[in-house]
Each structure stands twice: as C-alpha cells, then as structure tokens.
C-alpha cells in the first residue's frame, strides 16, 4: 500500500480536494486516511467538478468495503489495492469508475530535519526489491550465506538511527558512571559504524542499559535514604502546654509598600500620587497647595480612562460631589502602566471575592543550549532586560500563574522545578505550587500557581508530540499542559521546531502536526484542534523562524534599533500574514533585538558563523524564541510585557518573557439557547449533506443538528448551506446565570453526513447574544486553514431572576480617542468592540448579498498584487479592485462602513465632465450600501436633451480639454447598480458589430456619452407586462457603470482559479498586444460594458415586495418555508415549484412567472 501513488496517508480533506481540482479530469481519484474514524479510509473521486467522498471501513475480519446505503450489495476486499482495482471497472456503484490516480504533491515542504525521510527509505527499499533482490537471489544460488545488497540498503537507511543511538548511549553512560553502573555492554559500540552487526549491538546495549539502570538507581537511592535516617536521630517535639483546636493555615499576602508617582494634573500642576494597596487608599499630595493631602478610598474610584494616542495619560473617575474627571499625565508610559497595575491590585484585594476575576500570567521560553542555568533566574522571572518591561515599582510583584518552557534543557524535571521554585521564593517569599511538568527529551514545560489558587485548579492534562525524523524522534516536537482555573480553561504549549533558514515549510508542517496531534483539554472537544479547546491558549518556544536578510543588513538595523524594518523580513510574520501558520494567533509588538545567535558568555556580539565538519553554516541573527497567544472572542486579555533578558549568558539564546492580565470566569448554575437560523459558506467541491455539532463547556454533552434543508452551489468550489430553527437543536446550559453565560462560548463544527468529517470549525461568544435575537458572523477554519464563513441568529433566554451582573475589576479601565471638547467613554480595555459582520477575505464569500464589510485590522506587507483579469468568451476584463473605506462625510465609528470596488478609468470619449457634482470622490461604488428610498423616476420624455441642458454649459466652459474620470455614481440610488453580468455576456455574443464613433463629435453627439445617472434607462419604450419594473431589452448606448455584482465577482474568481492556466496566458497575451499603445478607443476594444442590458428600474428588493406589487403577498410565507426567500435565486422558480409552495391558482402562478424581470433569467 505504501507504494501506491494514489494513497496519501493523513493529508487533510482540503489538500485532497485541491489535488483533485488541479487534476481536473473526471475519474481522478485518491485515497487518504479518514479524519473521523480511526483505521478507516476515504476514497475521493472527482466527477463534474465535484469531489465525491466514500468511506472505506474495515469489518471484523479485516476486510475492506466501501460504505453503501441499505439494500446495496457490499463488495469486500482484502487490501486497498484490490479495492481500487475492483472499482476501476464500470457499474460498481460509484458516480464514475476510478480512472486516473492522483499522486502526492512533491512540494509539500515535508523535508526532514536530518537523516533519511520516510519517502527516501521507501525509495531505497523499492530500488532493492526491483534491482538488487535478483542479485541477492543469484548469490544465494552460488552458495553465499549473507545478503550483501540487503545489508547495504539497511545500513544506508539507518544512518540517522546510528547517530541518534550514539548520542543516547553517551548520555546514559554518563548517568551510569554517577551510580557506578557497569558499562561493559557499551563496548559493543566500537568498530565500523556502517556495519549492520554493530548497529544491532548498539540497540542490544541500549536495551540492556535501560532495563538495569532503573533498578541500580532505585537501590542506590534507597541506601542513601536509609543511611540519612540513621544519622539524623531527630529528637521528639516538645509537648504543647495549651492544646487548642487546629485551624487551617491561610496564605496571607505580603505587605506591599506605598508607591509614589510624580504626575502633572490639569488646574493643579505637579503633584505626588501615592497608592497604598494594603490600606486601599489613593493619596494626592499637592505640596505647595493649601489643601494638604487628599485621601480617596478604593470604593470611590469608578473608572480609569486610558488613551491610545497618549499612553502616559489617564482620566480618573471619582464619585462624590467632585465628579469631574481628573486628568493625570505621568513621566512615562511605563510609570502609567505601573500605576494602573497597582490600582487593579488594590481593587482586587478589597473586593472581598471568594474567587478572583482577574489573574496575572507569566509565560517564558528559553533555549538553554545544553548548558546548566545560572544560579539565579530572577531577571527572567521579573521581566528585567530589553523590550517592553514593567516599572521597577511593580517588577517584583508575584504573578498568579508561571509557565516556563525550555528547550535543550540538560537538567532533570525535579532539579529544574526546584531551581525555578527557589528563584521565585527568593524575591516573592511565596512558596509556589507545581501544577504539572511535562518533558519530551530535552523539551520541558513547568507550570506553577500561587498557593491560594491551588484549590481552583482542576482537570489537569499533559501531552507531547514528536516531530523529529519523520515524527518519530523527540529531539524536535512539543509538550503541553492544560487545566481549568475555576470556570476558565487554560492551555500552554512549548515547542522546538525544525531548524534551518530554508525549512519554513517544514516548520509550518510541524505546527500543523502539533495542532492536530497534541491531546489536551476536554475530551469532548477532540474534534477540534487545540487552538479552539481553551479560553486562553499560550504558545511559546524556539520556533526557529529566521530573518530572510543579509547578515550585515541585519546587524546595521539592530544597531539602529530599527526592529520594524526587520519584521518585514521575519519568516513567522510572513507565514502568519499568508495564513500558513498560527492563524488567528496574536503576538505583542517586538521591541527587543534578535535573541539568537549570541556568543556565549556575553551579549555584545552575534556569532552568526557555525563551523561544522561539513563546512561553515550561516545562522543569521533572528527572533527564534517567540510567545504567541489565542483567546476566545470578547474575552479580557492584555499583554503587559514582552521582552528578553540581557544578563543571562550561558546559552546562545536569550530568555524571552511575556506577562498577561487575564479575566477569568466564576464557577456558578439553567437557561436555554435558541438557534433561529444558520447560513454557511464552505470551501468544498462535495455535494454531500451536512450537519452542525455544538460543543461548549456550558453544555452537558455535545449537541447536533439535522441535515441542512437548503443547499446551492452558485460559485464553483464553494457550497452555500442553510438551516432553519426546525433543523437546529435547543441548547440547555448547565447554569442559568447571566454573568456565567456572558463569558461562555459555543464551538461549532460543520460536518458531512456521508463521512462525518469536519469541513470547518469556529467559536462564537455568547456575550453579544444575550437578550433579544442577535446576529453572529465569523470565519470557519480547519487544521489552521480558512475554510469559509458562517452566520446566523441566536437568542439566549435567561430567567429574570438570573439576569443580575456585576462590574468586573478589569472593566475599571477603558480606552477612548482623545477629544479636546468632550470626554466620551468607550468600551473597557478587555472587551473589544462588537465586530461588524462580514470581515471576509475571500471574494467568494460575498455570496451573502447585503452584508456590510468592515475594514480589516491586520498586518499588511508592502507587496501589492496587480489587478486580476477575468475572461468572458474571447474578451478580457480587468477585475475591479476591492478596497474598504468609510462612507462620504461620515464618522468612522458608525455602521456606515462599506466595501468599494474600484473600476478602471473610462476612455476619454466616454468620461463625463469632471465638474459634475458627485457625492463621492473615488472611482468606486458601494458594494453593500445602506438601504435608502429610491428617487422618483424621470419623466417619460426623452432624457437626452435634459441631460444636455445640464452639462453643455460645463463643457463649453472647458472647451478643448480632455477630462478622464472614473465611473462614479450618486449615493441616493446606488442600490440599482447591481446589474446581471451574465446578461452582459449574452448581449456581447448577440452583437458582433462594434459601435463606431465618428472622429469628431459636436455638442449634441457628446451628450450621448455615458450618463452620470446610468441606472435609469436611456430609452422609454413601452412594454406590455404585468410588472412595472420590466424594461425593454435593446443594445443601449455605452454607460458609465462598469460594475459587477458581488456574486459575479466571486464566480469569476472561482472560475479563473479552476480553469487551466494555458487559456489565460494566451488571452492575456492578446490583450497586452492590443493595449500596449495606450487607452483603447471604444470602437477598438471588445468592451462588454457597451452592450450591457438595461438596468432594472424601481425593481423590488425582496420576494415579499415582488408579491406585494402583484397583490399576491399571501403566498410569501409558503414560498419562504419552501426555500424561495432569496430574490437572487427566485428567477429560477418553475411552475412545479410554485405548486409545491402553495400557489394553487393557475392564473396566480402565471402572473408570477410572467412578472419575473428579464434581467434575472
């Protein structure tokens, strides 16, 4: 089976569909491992541009059979090869026979970090079986007693194993000497390394050493403990003279000193502000003033307002008669952050809560380079060094949770954890408790918590994943620890990925393997990767992503502290931007120099040349050591520090640290969640039915919907699915308190009904969905890739007596934009603004018509893609550019954001005059505009003279000048701009003669150029029809509306991606030859805009409006229940569909069919 080219092992469903789409021939097939059933397979078959997936299941006897419906004969086969061979014959139950095997993609980026990869070993064995096996057989006939060629093949394949065993044996030999263990078996490792006999001796020595070493160490430790107990001879404790009841020991917090800050206050000048955390008082000392020291207790502090553009300034809101905000400006942003941190501690200490709702988390990563650590790690644990670091007044304050990940750690688990605990105890006087420690070879992760939080920790899990040498060795891989802190789930991952500047694809694959194979968290969420299993997931380690830049350029930027310029060459930043790795993860801005590769013993210079036996290897300075995180939406998490130490020199890596302020939820008790409707767009070529699984920590068990009731494939490669409330289940949370439900999240997984494999997962927050029916909309992802989008309406029903909530401590702060005239409070820092719908990146997702698209806030690389070209028959059209801007003369914070599509400039003969007053200044129109009433239609007279009267004075004023202007549209009737692109193509095919313009035009002829109001028809011919919006179709004059609907853009993009690239290249060549001498004249270019169909006048916007115009609104409900609630698809309705929807009157059916606008059909 390993030799079969059609077997792809554990590739994802998306990769399988992509390979079949690139094959492009009906009957192309491949076999992969099933994602839903262990030990099963999935047969993927391409037919008519759709991928059909069949499950191959083993029975009790080990025979394989394709899963079939009841009543169909089952054909069983012993091997996969026999099964594939059997279904290559026709009429076997598949949509088409298996004709063309699809081989694995050679450019998978799965290169090995060392030695031979699995594919190389298979190739060696294949060469032996077909080339060298006959030679061994011939030697056996001649009397040979050994298989010389087989031995040579095995030795070559085991080169990597030889080196790994040598390294392991050397380490174990050192341990054996410590405990005086006999090491005579190690002598078998001497001799030629390439001999297979010596390799077997090494393995035997390793087995013997491991089996006896544990017993020897155990006996030595038992003897040491016995001798120690005999020598100690402890004396009995003195009797207690006053026996009393034993009381539990309480962990009392250490007394904190009073911290003072110099601030500048409006109307009061410079003052000293002191924070007394233990007393819960804020002190204002005006010194020169006559009022002395003002004391403000913690319960009077209502809120602190921080400013994004002024990080050193805050507004302090205090209740009482002096309720004017106090504006305070600190000496630096670092001092301001320290002041805010102390206020949080003061509010938390005096809140008298049984459980905290805010914790501080420290995450650290360090590649120790195989060297022992220094005696003290205090600078690492207190975030002292370079980058964003805390102020000295708060640096020594202990955090609630410490998670320290190391790579190439030479110490044992116990020795390392005791070292860390001693470091923390030395400056905090707190004896931290170890939650868990997990190791994989020299990769280690240890998590500690304060003693008072130990009772709130539960459901602790640990796991590890190997990614070295074909995912079999643990020199590279990841370890993880997860637990519940009261009602909040935490996950921590420490990894060491493949090294080498050219191994980017391999590192991406390491990340995907860890994401898929690391078994942490709730077992009910095993269908989701670990990035969706935890409220907060922290990922640290030696990621080994490098800088793609010359060494001297890197050193020059580092010396000038120009880190932002270097981030443009950072491999991890690029891969995150391309969504190839760490999708939806976040990382704080880097403000410290690269942490690798330093000269050991100092931090003055980088040692970027590494000498090996194979030659000199260049390791450019890079940010290999990183800390990222991913949290559920609408949760509170703030990164307060991110940097590296500058005083730990034992390794060629510098330790990296990050601290976070994390909001946690309380463990409280039942409401119900109503799912009204869900629509999904998923990237797939399948035609299967689907269902949705609902997972959450607030649900007792996993819930699932029935199969979808609506399904369409208007865009090739994308499937639109729909569920109504009848197909969706009611969800019953375990607790019914509003405060609890606002902090809960739903995990949704869209799965197919045939293979039960996931086609996309997402996370939805319940915070914005409580109360009335609310909309949600987000991405779908699977195995770290974007797979589509999902939207719907959800309502959370909470009993009246359970709707009480309280202010969280982290809501003490909020951000706002600074305004000189007024102070307007915005959201708290931990609660992001409610996202506006449709933050889509794939144009095919615009199939959801009528959804506004907000601006995306994400990192952008300086590279800019050229406009894409789409093809209609023999003509080439330049695809409009999609950009995101705000509406004309509107504030950015309103819901008037829209997406604009920029159209290439019109030729001079078609451009309207530039003096015409228009509401927009860019060459664009609203793709998803705000609904506004349509203007009154023009008089029935000829509109051309009227337009001529308006524009001729403007033309006369600029006589002799050529004005080229982009197509612009008035904002009031912009919704009528959606024209049918397919009709435009049909008109192009019917009218082969180009429209010629004379070489000179007078004023009257110039008035026949495109109207500035092109959405009204330029002719007034009357047609007898039952609907007033149907207009006569005739070849119109060229218009200025060079627009495509969003659906046509998506369809064009998908078709361009699906069709072979040869035709595009030939057509593009013809277009370049035609356009190389400048803008085309209207008679020269095959411009489909000039033959487009007339635009609908006053057309209805919904099915209900259409039926109301005909007086048949009573059929609205029946059509909606039958799935005919979308006007975009209503044009395809037939008389049979109308009968099924309840339209029983034949005359009514005829009126509806005759009233469909011609531009829709």
XYZ file of N, CA and C in Angstrom, residues 20 132-133 235 318 691 750 1087 1139:
27
model
N -7.249 17.125 -6.443
C -8.185 16.664 -7.464
C -8.619 17.804 -8.382
N 18.082 -4.951 -6.807
C 19.137 -5.688 -6.132
C 18.686 -7.031 -5.552
N 17.388 -7.233 -5.387
C 16.920 -8.525 -4.886
C 17.295 -9.681 -5.820
N 15.067 14.499 67.643
C 14.507 14.496 68.997
C 13.010 14.710 68.938
N -13.871 59.697 39.801
C -14.143 59.542 41.229
C -15.559 60.012 41.498
N -24.332 18.529 8.627
C -24.957 18.852 9.899
C -23.951 19.634 10.730
N -18.909 22.085 11.331
C -19.743 21.710 10.187
C -19.193 20.403 9.626
N -15.256 45.625 -25.624
C -15.660 46.044 -24.277
C -17.098 45.651 -24.064
N -46.378 25.389 -7.311
C -47.423 24.482 -6.802
C -47.007 23.881 -5.466
